[in-house]
Short mmCIF file of C-alpha atoms in Angstrom, two decimals:
data_model
loop_
_atom_site.label_atom_id
_atom_site.label_comp_id
_atom_site.label_asym_id
_atom_site.label_seq_id
_atom_site.Cartn_x
_atom_site.Cartn_y
_atom_site.Cartn_z
CA UNK A 84 33.70 19.14 44.13
CA UNK A 85 36.05 16.12 43.02
CA UNK A 86 38.28 16.81 45.80
CA UNK A 87 35.54 16.23 48.46
CA UNK A 88 37.54 13.05 49.80
CA UNK A 89 40.60 14.22 49.30
CA UNK A 90 40.50 16.30 52.36
CA UNK A 91 39.82 12.77 54.79
CA UNK A 92 43.86 12.75 53.53
CA UNK A 93 45.77 13.35 56.91
CA UNK A 94 47.85 16.41 56.56
CA UNK A 95 50.78 14.11 58.14
CA UNK A 96 49.96 11.71 55.47
CA UNK A 97 51.15 14.39 52.46
CA UNK A 98 54.03 15.55 53.87
CA UNK A 99 55.68 12.42 54.58
CA UNK A 100 54.45 11.56 50.96
CA UNK A 101 56.11 14.59 49.39
CA UNK A 102 59.17 13.36 51.51
CA UNK A 103 59.00 10.16 50.18
CA UNK A 104 58.67 11.37 46.83
CA UNK A 105 61.44 13.77 47.02
CA UNK A 106 64.08 11.05 48.23
CA UNK A 107 63.07 8.18 45.77
CA UNK A 108 63.49 11.00 42.94
CA UNK A 109 66.69 11.42 44.48
CA UNK A 110 67.91 8.37 45.08
CA UNK A 111 66.62 7.66 40.85
CA UNK A 112 68.91 11.59 39.84
CA UNK A 113 72.09 9.64 41.43
CA UNK A 114 70.90 6.14 39.56
CA UNK A 115 70.56 8.41 36.44
CA UNK A 116 74.29 9.81 37.65
CA UNK A 117 75.79 6.95 38.43
CA UNK A 118 75.33 5.13 34.90
CA UNK A 119 75.87 8.13 32.51
CA UNK A 120 79.60 7.85 34.91
CA UNK A 121 80.45 4.83 33.90
CA UNK A 122 78.80 3.55 31.08
CA UNK A 123 77.73 6.86 28.99
CA UNK A 124 74.39 6.33 28.85
CA UNK A 125 73.26 9.85 29.65
CA UNK A 126 70.49 9.63 27.14
CA UNK A 127 66.99 7.32 27.42
CA UNK A 128 65.63 9.34 24.13
CA UNK A 129 69.05 7.86 22.42
CA UNK A 130 67.58 4.38 23.98
CA UNK A 131 63.94 4.30 22.69
CA UNK A 132 64.53 1.37 19.80
CA UNK A 133 65.71 -0.60 22.45
CA UNK A 134 63.28 0.02 25.20
CA UNK A 135 59.73 -1.11 22.60
CA UNK A 136 61.81 -4.35 21.78
CA UNK A 137 61.94 -4.74 25.92
CA UNK A 138 59.14 -3.67 26.47
CA UNK A 139 59.21 -1.34 29.76
CA UNK A 140 56.23 -0.28 30.77
CA UNK A 141 54.96 3.07 31.74
CA UNK A 142 53.10 3.64 34.65
CA UNK A 143 50.07 5.29 34.35
CA UNK A 144 48.56 7.91 36.50
CA UNK A 145 45.30 9.44 34.23
CA UNK A 146 43.10 9.88 38.04
CA UNK A 147 45.90 12.46 39.21
CA UNK A 148 46.18 14.69 36.15
CA UNK A 149 43.61 18.26 38.40
CA UNK A 150 41.71 18.78 35.35
CA UNK A 151 40.27 15.06 36.40
CA UNK A 152 41.25 13.93 40.26
CA UNK A 153 39.24 10.67 40.85
CA UNK A 154 41.40 10.59 44.15
CA UNK A 155 41.26 6.71 45.20
CA UNK A 156 41.38 5.90 41.44
CA UNK A 157 45.11 7.80 41.68
CA UNK A 158 45.77 6.63 44.95
CA UNK A 159 45.78 3.38 42.98
CA UNK A 160 47.44 4.10 40.12
CA UNK A 161 50.44 5.30 42.93
CA UNK A 162 50.11 2.02 44.27
CA UNK A 163 50.45 0.26 41.72
CA UNK A 164 52.43 2.10 38.89
CA UNK A 165 55.54 2.19 42.67
CA UNK A 166 54.55 -1.53 42.55
CA UNK A 167 55.45 -1.46 38.52
CA UNK A 168 58.78 -0.10 39.48
CA UNK A 169 59.68 -2.64 42.34
CA UNK A 170 59.07 -5.51 39.88
CA UNK A 171 61.16 -3.59 36.85
CA UNK A 172 64.12 -2.56 39.58
CA UNK A 173 64.24 -6.17 40.44
CA UNK A 174 64.35 -6.66 37.35
CA UNK A 175 67.45 -5.22 36.43
CA UNK A 176 69.19 -6.95 39.92
CA UNK A 177 72.68 -7.72 38.68
CA UNK A 178 72.83 -4.95 36.86
CA UNK A 179 76.71 -3.84 39.04
CA UNK A 180 78.27 -4.50 41.67
CA UNK A 181 78.74 -0.70 42.35
CA UNK A 182 75.44 0.11 41.18
CA UNK A 183 73.79 -2.59 44.11
CA UNK A 184 73.69 0.04 46.59
CA UNK A 185 71.92 2.72 45.03
CA UNK A 186 69.85 -0.30 43.54
CA UNK A 187 69.13 -1.12 46.83
CA UNK A 188 68.31 2.04 48.11
CA UNK A 189 65.77 3.08 45.29
CA UNK A 190 64.00 -0.29 46.27
CA UNK A 191 63.54 -0.38 49.46
CA UNK A 192 62.09 3.86 49.28
CA UNK A 193 59.93 2.82 46.51
CA UNK A 194 57.92 -0.22 48.65
CA UNK A 195 58.29 2.31 51.51
CA UNK A 196 56.48 4.41 49.55
CA UNK A 197 53.82 1.51 48.86
CA UNK A 198 53.53 0.74 51.06
CA UNK A 199 52.11 3.66 52.90
CA UNK A 200 50.40 4.60 50.33
CA UNK A 201 48.26 1.63 50.15
CA UNK A 202 47.87 1.64 54.19
CA UNK A 203 46.60 5.69 53.74
CA UNK A 204 43.84 3.24 51.19
CA UNK A 205 43.18 0.71 53.98
CA UNK A 206 42.22 3.47 56.40
CA UNK A 207 40.29 4.29 53.89
CA UNK A 208 38.68 1.25 53.21
CA UNK A 209 38.99 2.11 49.32
CA UNK A 210 41.80 -0.96 49.34
CA UNK A 211 41.36 -2.95 46.74
CA UNK A 212 40.51 -6.55 48.31
CA UNK A 213 44.06 -8.02 47.33
CA UNK A 214 46.96 -6.13 46.67
CA UNK A 215 48.10 -6.57 43.28
CA UNK A 216 50.84 -8.99 41.49
CA UNK A 217 53.60 -7.88 39.57
CA UNK A 218 52.91 -8.93 35.40
CA UNK A 219 55.29 -10.74 33.17
CA UNK A 220 58.43 -8.28 33.76
CA UNK A 221 61.04 -8.12 30.84
CA UNK A 222 63.84 -10.11 30.21
CA UNK A 223 67.23 -8.45 30.57
CA UNK A 224 69.66 -11.55 28.44
CA UNK A 225 72.73 -8.68 28.50
CA UNK A 226 74.66 -6.50 31.29
CA UNK A 227 74.67 -4.21 28.57
CA UNK A 228 70.67 -4.10 28.93
CA UNK A 229 70.41 -4.78 32.04
CA UNK A 230 71.64 -0.82 32.24
CA UNK A 231 70.14 0.04 29.25
CA UNK A 232 67.11 -0.71 31.02
CA UNK A 233 68.36 1.17 33.78
CA UNK A 234 68.36 4.60 32.45
CA UNK A 235 65.04 3.54 30.61
CA UNK A 236 63.10 2.58 34.10
CA UNK A 237 65.24 5.35 35.33
CA UNK A 238 63.67 8.45 33.26
CA UNK A 239 60.27 6.65 32.77
CA UNK A 240 59.86 5.99 37.19
CA UNK A 241 61.62 9.81 37.60
CA UNK A 242 58.43 11.43 35.11
CA UNK A 243 55.84 9.18 37.26
CA UNK A 244 57.22 10.37 40.75
CA UNK A 245 57.19 14.06 38.81
CA UNK A 246 53.64 14.25 38.43
CA UNK A 247 52.58 12.18 41.28
CA UNK A 248 54.40 15.01 43.47
CA UNK A 249 52.53 17.29 41.65
CA UNK A 250 49.18 15.82 43.25
CA UNK A 251 50.33 15.20 45.91
CA UNK A 252 51.60 18.90 46.20
CA UNK A 253 47.55 20.30 45.34
CA UNK A 254 46.36 17.89 47.93
CA UNK A 255 48.68 19.34 50.70
CA UNK A 256 48.07 22.62 49.74
CA UNK A 257 45.67 24.15 52.83
CA UNK B 16 88.78 -40.06 88.06
CA UNK B 17 89.34 -39.75 90.93
CA UNK B 18 88.19 -36.16 92.45
CA UNK B 19 84.66 -34.61 91.89
CA UNK B 20 83.39 -31.25 93.01
CA UNK B 21 79.56 -31.51 92.52
CA UNK B 22 78.13 -27.39 92.86
CA UNK B 23 74.28 -27.27 94.41
CA UNK B 24 74.15 -24.50 91.95
CA UNK B 25 76.78 -23.20 89.43
CA UNK B 26 75.59 -19.35 89.16
CA UNK B 27 73.03 -18.63 92.48
CA UNK B 28 72.39 -15.16 93.95
CA UNK B 29 74.41 -12.96 95.82
CA UNK B 30 74.09 -13.82 99.68
CA UNK B 31 72.45 -17.37 98.52
CA UNK B 32 73.88 -20.30 100.23
CA UNK B 33 75.75 -22.75 97.95
CA UNK B 34 77.17 -26.19 99.10
CA UNK B 35 79.90 -27.66 97.46
CA UNK B 36 80.55 -31.47 97.78
CA UNK B 37 83.97 -33.67 96.59
CA UNK B 38 84.27 -36.57 96.13
CA UNK B 39 87.20 -39.07 96.88
CA UNK B 40 86.51 -42.49 94.94
CA UNK B 41 88.34 -45.99 95.69
CA UNK B 42 90.64 -46.32 93.05
CA UNK B 43 92.42 -42.89 94.35
CA UNK B 44 92.62 -43.98 97.85
CA UNK B 45 96.42 -46.75 97.44
CA UNK B 46 97.33 -43.03 95.95
CA UNK B 47 97.54 -40.72 99.09
CA UNK B 48 99.31 -40.82 102.20
CA UNK B 49 97.20 -38.87 104.04
CA UNK B 50 93.55 -39.55 103.82
CA UNK B 51 91.61 -36.60 104.04
CA UNK B 52 89.94 -33.82 101.76
CA UNK B 53 91.43 -30.16 101.85
CA UNK B 54 89.40 -27.85 100.16
CA UNK B 55 90.92 -24.48 98.80
CA UNK B 56 89.04 -21.40 98.14
CA UNK B 57 89.83 -18.16 96.24
CA UNK B 58 89.53 -15.72 97.88
CA UNK B 59 89.88 -17.52 101.44
CA UNK B 60 86.95 -18.09 103.02
CA UNK B 61 86.18 -20.23 105.89
CA UNK B 62 83.12 -22.68 104.66
CA UNK B 63 81.02 -25.04 107.40
CA UNK B 64 82.85 -28.21 106.30
CA UNK B 65 81.76 -32.02 106.88
CA UNK B 66 83.85 -34.66 106.26
CA UNK B 67 82.70 -38.47 106.12
CA UNK B 68 83.14 -42.37 104.43
CA UNK B 69 81.00 -43.47 102.40
CA UNK B 70 79.69 -47.15 102.72
CA UNK B 71 80.44 -47.37 100.00
CA UNK B 72 84.17 -46.68 100.68
CA UNK B 73 84.43 -43.57 98.95
CA UNK B 74 84.94 -39.85 100.41
CA UNK B 75 82.96 -37.46 100.45
CA UNK B 76 83.63 -33.68 101.91
CA UNK B 77 80.50 -31.04 101.40
CA UNK B 78 80.94 -27.02 102.70
CA UNK B 79 78.56 -25.00 103.13
CA UNK B 80 78.51 -21.28 101.98
CA UNK B 81 75.65 -19.69 103.82
CA UNK B 82 75.28 -15.81 102.46
CA UNK B 83 78.78 -16.43 99.19
CA UNK B 84 79.08 -12.63 98.54
CA UNK B 85 81.77 -12.74 96.30
CA UNK B 86 80.39 -12.86 92.99
CA UNK B 87 83.21 -15.69 91.97
CA UNK B 88 85.05 -17.63 94.02
CA UNK B 89 87.04 -20.97 92.53
CA UNK B 90 87.27 -24.07 94.63
CA UNK B 91 89.44 -26.26 94.21
CA UNK B 92 89.24 -30.33 95.64
CA UNK B 93 92.63 -31.39 97.09
CA UNK B 94 94.56 -34.47 98.58
CA UNK B 95 97.86 -34.80 100.40
CA UNK B 96 100.23 -36.97 98.44
CA UNK B 97 103.73 -36.78 100.33
CA UNK B 98 104.54 -33.24 101.06
CA UNK B 99 102.41 -31.98 98.27
CA UNK B 100 98.69 -30.70 98.12
CA UNK B 101 97.86 -32.35 94.65
CA UNK B 102 94.59 -30.95 92.46
CA UNK B 103 91.96 -33.44 91.82
CA UNK B 104 89.02 -31.07 91.24
CA UNK B 105 88.12 -27.23 90.54
CA UNK B 106 84.65 -25.28 90.16
CA UNK B 107 83.79 -21.85 90.11
CA UNK B 108 80.79 -20.55 91.89
CA UNK B 109 79.72 -17.24 90.97
CA UNK B 110 77.23 -14.72 91.87
CA UNK B 111 74.92 -12.27 91.14
CA UNK B 112 71.46 -10.53 90.35
CA UNK B 113 69.21 -10.96 87.71
CA UNK B 114 69.38 -7.92 85.03
CA UNK B 115 66.60 -5.40 86.31
CA UNK B 116 64.78 -3.50 83.02
CA UNK B 117 67.18 -1.42 80.55
CA UNK B 118 66.15 1.92 80.44
CA UNK B 119 66.46 5.09 78.81
CA UNK B 120 65.95 3.54 75.41
CA UNK B 121 66.54 6.45 72.95
CA UNK B 122 66.66 5.86 68.68
CA UNK B 123 67.39 8.32 65.81
CA UNK B 124 67.64 7.68 62.43
CA UNK B 125 71.18 8.41 61.45
CA UNK B 126 71.32 8.46 57.08
CA UNK B 127 75.01 8.88 57.24
CA UNK B 128 74.59 4.98 58.07
CA UNK B 129 71.70 4.55 57.15
CA UNK B 130 70.65 3.23 59.66
CA UNK B 131 68.30 3.04 63.15
CA UNK B 132 70.23 3.67 66.10
CA UNK B 133 69.63 3.18 69.96
CA UNK B 134 70.88 3.20 73.07
CA UNK B 135 69.93 2.44 76.82
CA UNK B 136 71.02 2.41 80.39
CA UNK B 137 71.72 -1.13 80.65
CA UNK B 138 71.80 -1.47 84.89
CA UNK B 139 73.26 -2.15 88.00
CA UNK B 140 76.51 -4.24 87.35
CA UNK B 141 74.94 -7.64 87.40
CA UNK B 142 78.34 -9.33 88.72
CA UNK B 143 77.20 -12.06 86.48
CA UNK B 144 77.36 -12.13 81.91
CA UNK B 145 74.22 -10.32 80.83
CA UNK B 146 73.63 -10.02 77.34
CA UNK B 147 71.69 -7.27 75.69
CA UNK B 148 69.36 -7.66 72.32
CA UNK B 149 67.49 -5.31 70.17
CA UNK B 150 64.26 -6.71 69.62
CA UNK B 151 61.76 -4.82 67.75
CA UNK B 152 58.26 -5.41 64.58
CA UNK B 153 56.75 -3.56 62.56
CA UNK B 154 52.94 -2.26 62.95
CA UNK B 155 50.83 -0.60 61.38
CA UNK B 156 48.58 0.54 64.65
CA UNK B 157 50.17 3.22 66.47
CA UNK B 158 52.52 -0.67 67.65
CA UNK B 159 49.64 -2.58 69.04
CA UNK B 160 49.60 -5.92 66.94
CA UNK B 161 52.82 -6.94 65.31
CA UNK B 162 52.81 -7.14 61.91
CA UNK B 163 56.63 -8.72 59.85
CA UNK B 164 59.16 -9.18 62.59
CA UNK B 165 62.78 -7.42 62.22
CA UNK B 166 65.66 -9.60 63.27
CA UNK B 167 67.26 -8.79 66.72
CA UNK B 168 69.97 -6.14 66.69
CA UNK B 169 72.43 -7.79 69.63
CA UNK B 170 75.01 -4.99 70.37
CA UNK B 171 79.47 -5.42 70.73
CA UNK B 172 79.70 -7.37 74.09
CA UNK B 173 79.82 -4.86 76.49
CA UNK B 174 77.96 -1.86 74.33
CA UNK B 175 74.39 -0.08 75.01
CA UNK B 176 73.48 0.18 71.61
CA UNK B 177 73.08 -0.61 68.26
CA UNK B 178 71.79 -0.13 64.98
CA UNK B 179 68.93 -1.72 62.49
CA UNK B 180 70.05 -1.03 58.85
CA UNK B 181 67.85 0.24 55.97
CA UNK B 182 66.82 -2.94 55.12
CA UNK B 183 65.05 -4.24 57.66
CA UNK B 184 63.63 -1.24 57.96
CA UNK B 185 60.00 0.87 56.72
CA UNK B 186 61.18 4.77 56.96
CA UNK B 187 57.49 6.08 57.15
CA UNK B 188 55.82 3.12 59.15
CA UNK B 189 55.39 3.29 63.18
CA UNK B 190 58.07 -0.08 64.81
CA UNK B 191 57.83 -0.73 68.13
CA UNK B 192 61.98 -1.34 69.68
CA UNK B 193 62.32 -2.74 73.23
CA UNK B 194 66.03 -4.34 75.16
CA UNK B 195 65.62 -8.21 76.55
CA UNK B 196 67.50 -8.23 78.81
CA UNK B 197 69.32 -11.90 80.43
CA UNK B 198 71.83 -13.68 82.57
CA UNK B 199 71.76 -17.44 84.47
CA UNK B 200 69.23 -15.32 86.92
CA UNK B 201 66.85 -14.09 84.91
CA UNK B 202 65.55 -11.78 81.92
CA UNK B 203 63.83 -8.46 81.38
CA UNK B 204 62.52 -6.17 79.09
CA UNK B 205 62.70 -2.00 78.42
CA UNK B 206 59.65 0.10 78.50
CA UNK B 207 58.67 -0.83 74.53
CA UNK B 208 59.08 2.74 72.04
CA UNK B 209 56.45 3.07 69.10
CA UNK B 210 58.40 4.82 66.23
CA UNK B 211 58.36 5.64 62.18
CA UNK B 212 62.45 5.90 61.88
CA UNK B 213 62.30 8.77 60.22
CA UNK B 214 60.60 10.92 62.99
CA UNK B 215 63.23 10.14 64.47
CA UNK B 216 66.38 11.34 62.26
CA UNK B 217 68.61 13.71 63.29
CA UNK B 218 70.33 15.83 60.03
CA UNK B 219 73.52 17.31 60.58
CA UNK B 220 74.54 20.57 60.67
CA UNK B 221 74.22 22.76 58.39
CA UNK B 222 76.88 24.63 56.68
CA UNK B 223 77.25 28.37 57.08
CA UNK B 224 79.23 31.16 54.94
CA UNK B 225 80.46 34.47 54.93
CA UNK B 226 78.40 36.48 51.94
CA UNK B 227 81.52 37.61 50.08
CA UNK B 228 81.13 41.87 49.16
CA UNK B 229 80.35 42.54 45.15
CA UNK B 230 80.31 44.75 43.34
CA UNK B 231 77.23 46.30 43.02
CA UNK B 232 75.79 45.39 46.44
CA UNK B 233 75.59 48.03 49.55
CA UNK B 234 77.79 46.64 52.14
CA UNK B 235 76.11 45.14 54.70
CA UNK B 236 74.50 48.16 58.10
CA UNK B 237 76.83 49.25 60.32
CA UNK B 238 76.27 46.57 63.38
CA UNK B 239 74.67 43.58 60.81
CA UNK B 240 76.08 40.57 59.44
CA UNK B 241 75.29 38.51 55.70
CA UNK B 242 75.91 35.24 55.75
CA UNK B 243 74.42 32.07 53.59
CA UNK B 244 73.95 28.49 54.60
CA UNK B 245 73.37 25.04 53.21
CA UNK B 246 71.30 21.65 54.77
CA UNK B 247 73.65 19.02 54.70
CA UNK B 248 73.08 17.50 50.83
CA UNK B 249 71.64 14.33 51.56
CA UNK B 250 68.95 15.91 52.76
CA UNK B 251 68.00 17.63 50.62
CA UNK B 252 64.70 15.72 49.91
CA UNK B 253 63.99 16.94 53.62
CA UNK B 254 62.30 19.92 55.03
CA UNK B 255 63.44 21.80 57.40
CA UNK B 256 63.45 24.56 59.54
CA UNK B 257 66.80 25.92 61.20
CA UNK B 258 68.16 27.91 63.52
CA UNK B 259 71.10 30.02 64.28
CA UNK B 260 72.80 30.96 67.26
CA UNK B 261 75.22 33.68 67.91
CA UNK B 262 77.61 35.64 70.92
CA UNK B 263 80.41 37.88 70.19
CA UNK B 264 83.84 35.93 70.47
CA UNK B 265 84.59 38.36 73.29
CA UNK B 266 83.12 38.52 76.52
CA UNK B 267 80.90 36.45 78.71
CA UNK B 268 77.98 37.31 76.43
CA UNK B 269 76.05 33.67 75.92
CA UNK B 270 74.30 33.69 72.97
CA UNK B 271 71.45 34.81 71.41
CA UNK B 272 69.09 32.75 68.98
CA UNK B 273 67.74 33.18 65.77
CA UNK B 274 64.89 30.76 65.68
CA UNK B 275 62.68 29.85 62.65
CA UNK B 276 64.63 30.40 59.14
CA UNK B 277 64.29 28.61 56.33
CA UNK B 278 66.40 25.78 54.92
CA UNK B 279 66.87 27.47 52.32
CA UNK B 280 67.79 30.93 51.52
CA UNK B 281 70.07 32.62 48.65
CA UNK B 282 71.33 35.20 51.77
CA UNK B 283 70.64 36.20 54.70
CA UNK B 284 71.58 39.47 56.80
CA UNK B 285 71.40 39.39 60.73
CA UNK B 286 71.76 42.97 62.61
CA UNK B 287 71.58 44.84 66.04
CA UNK B 288 74.18 43.90 66.82
CA UNK B 289 77.73 45.62 67.49
CA UNK B 290 79.79 47.30 65.34
CA UNK B 291 82.74 46.49 64.50
CA UNK B 292 82.75 43.47 67.11
CA UNK B 293 83.87 40.40 66.62
CA UNK B 294 80.66 37.28 66.20
CA UNK B 295 81.05 33.92 66.74
CA UNK B 296 77.98 32.63 64.86
CA UNK B 297 76.62 28.78 64.55
CA UNK B 298 73.30 26.58 62.45
CA UNK B 299 71.75 23.61 62.86
CA UNK B 300 68.39 22.55 61.65
CA UNK B 301 65.76 20.07 62.12
CA UNK B 302 63.15 18.54 59.82
CA UNK B 303 59.40 20.72 59.77
CA UNK B 304 57.18 20.67 59.85
CA UNK B 305 57.87 16.70 59.93
CA UNK B 306 59.05 15.65 63.64
CA UNK B 307 63.04 14.53 63.91
CA UNK B 308 66.14 15.49 65.95
CA UNK B 309 67.59 19.03 65.56
CA UNK B 310 70.87 18.26 64.21
CA UNK B 311 73.90 19.35 66.07
CA UNK B 312 75.57 23.26 66.01
CA UNK B 313 77.74 23.86 62.90
CA UNK B 314 80.96 24.67 63.09
CA UNK B 315 81.23 28.38 64.10
CA UNK B 316 81.93 30.85 61.77
CA UNK B 317 83.60 33.83 63.05
CA UNK B 318 82.98 36.94 60.70
CA UNK B 319 83.56 41.34 61.89
CA UNK B 320 80.69 43.74 62.04
CA UNK B 321 80.52 47.14 59.66
CA UNK B 322 81.13 49.93 61.98
CA UNK B 323 80.27 52.47 62.69
#
């Protein structure tokens, strides 16, 4: 079964990952709540057109779907996705003084999670030879674009985390 | 300068010998009426003294304190001038011990201030100004090798605890932590801890509530209580287990414990109690199955069991 190597994932690692996903989801939800409360930017679906023009990418998790789970590739996509969101959140720096602490916590937690995944891949001997490098990031040229970008990035991140949570919980099942 | 003091060493081990010299040079000689050095020591001590006129015309007095057993001695070198004693120079002697290794180092991840708070026992007083520094580094392989260093954490004066802020932490990776103590006589370090910050998380206590009777729901059985609880909101993302303790409010009975309770359930009925009796209840929770510290006990909830 595609899960053969999954049994090589320590239960402790999976439980920590699940906890980290929940923590990042909580951080992301707080960012969304603050953006909504402070700037009335509450619905990402109102910003789809802007999202296209800004070129905010979506991180793929195609190898993590339960129908076709390939563990090594799934871990790699998880790490790459988290790495992408690290970059997107850095691009949002200066979003606003009130949101900065929330953004910092979100970045720290995502970086922690990405490190956890990478170290586990190294332990399994499946880590890529070199760490990924950040691609070109969208450029936010106004305070509004940074806030709207914050809404879109947070929304995409939540979708990404939902998928990640599902596969991690699946892998953690005894 | 008319006169100056030289010390064999300004800081020594308690009990060691110390020598101090005071040298009065020529250009001071025309001032004095009595060409003799007078030492004033605070606290008063009675050292051996040797005073001599040197070929170059200077006057030198050397005192020896064989076993200095005061942590601080203020030395004043004086000369008689008219009917007063003139202080020409002063020096402070300090004596103490090198620091022993700090011990009982322990750390807790505090999610309220988002910092890793470490505390330790500093060890006996060295009688000298001693600085403590919390040192740490990130690691991957159970702290065998250092990956990234973390800035030193310097506690406030006299404090034996220090907090490493979140931005310097990787919550789920091992880090090596130790305390360094340093004064003029030496340096020592504590045994090293190896921990991942989240594995020493200590949550805030949960909140206990009584369940109000509601229409359509049968009241609790005699000797039972119905209650509910909520874990600390910032820890909702952490899987936890809780335990409940209860005791009759009056009388000498000790606490009874109900352990391994789930962190999140809509309501809970506690039975096996004395009917129509007032009970005090408290709850605490801990991260579980992943490691963590128990929270403190929650504030008490006072409830009365139903009558028979």
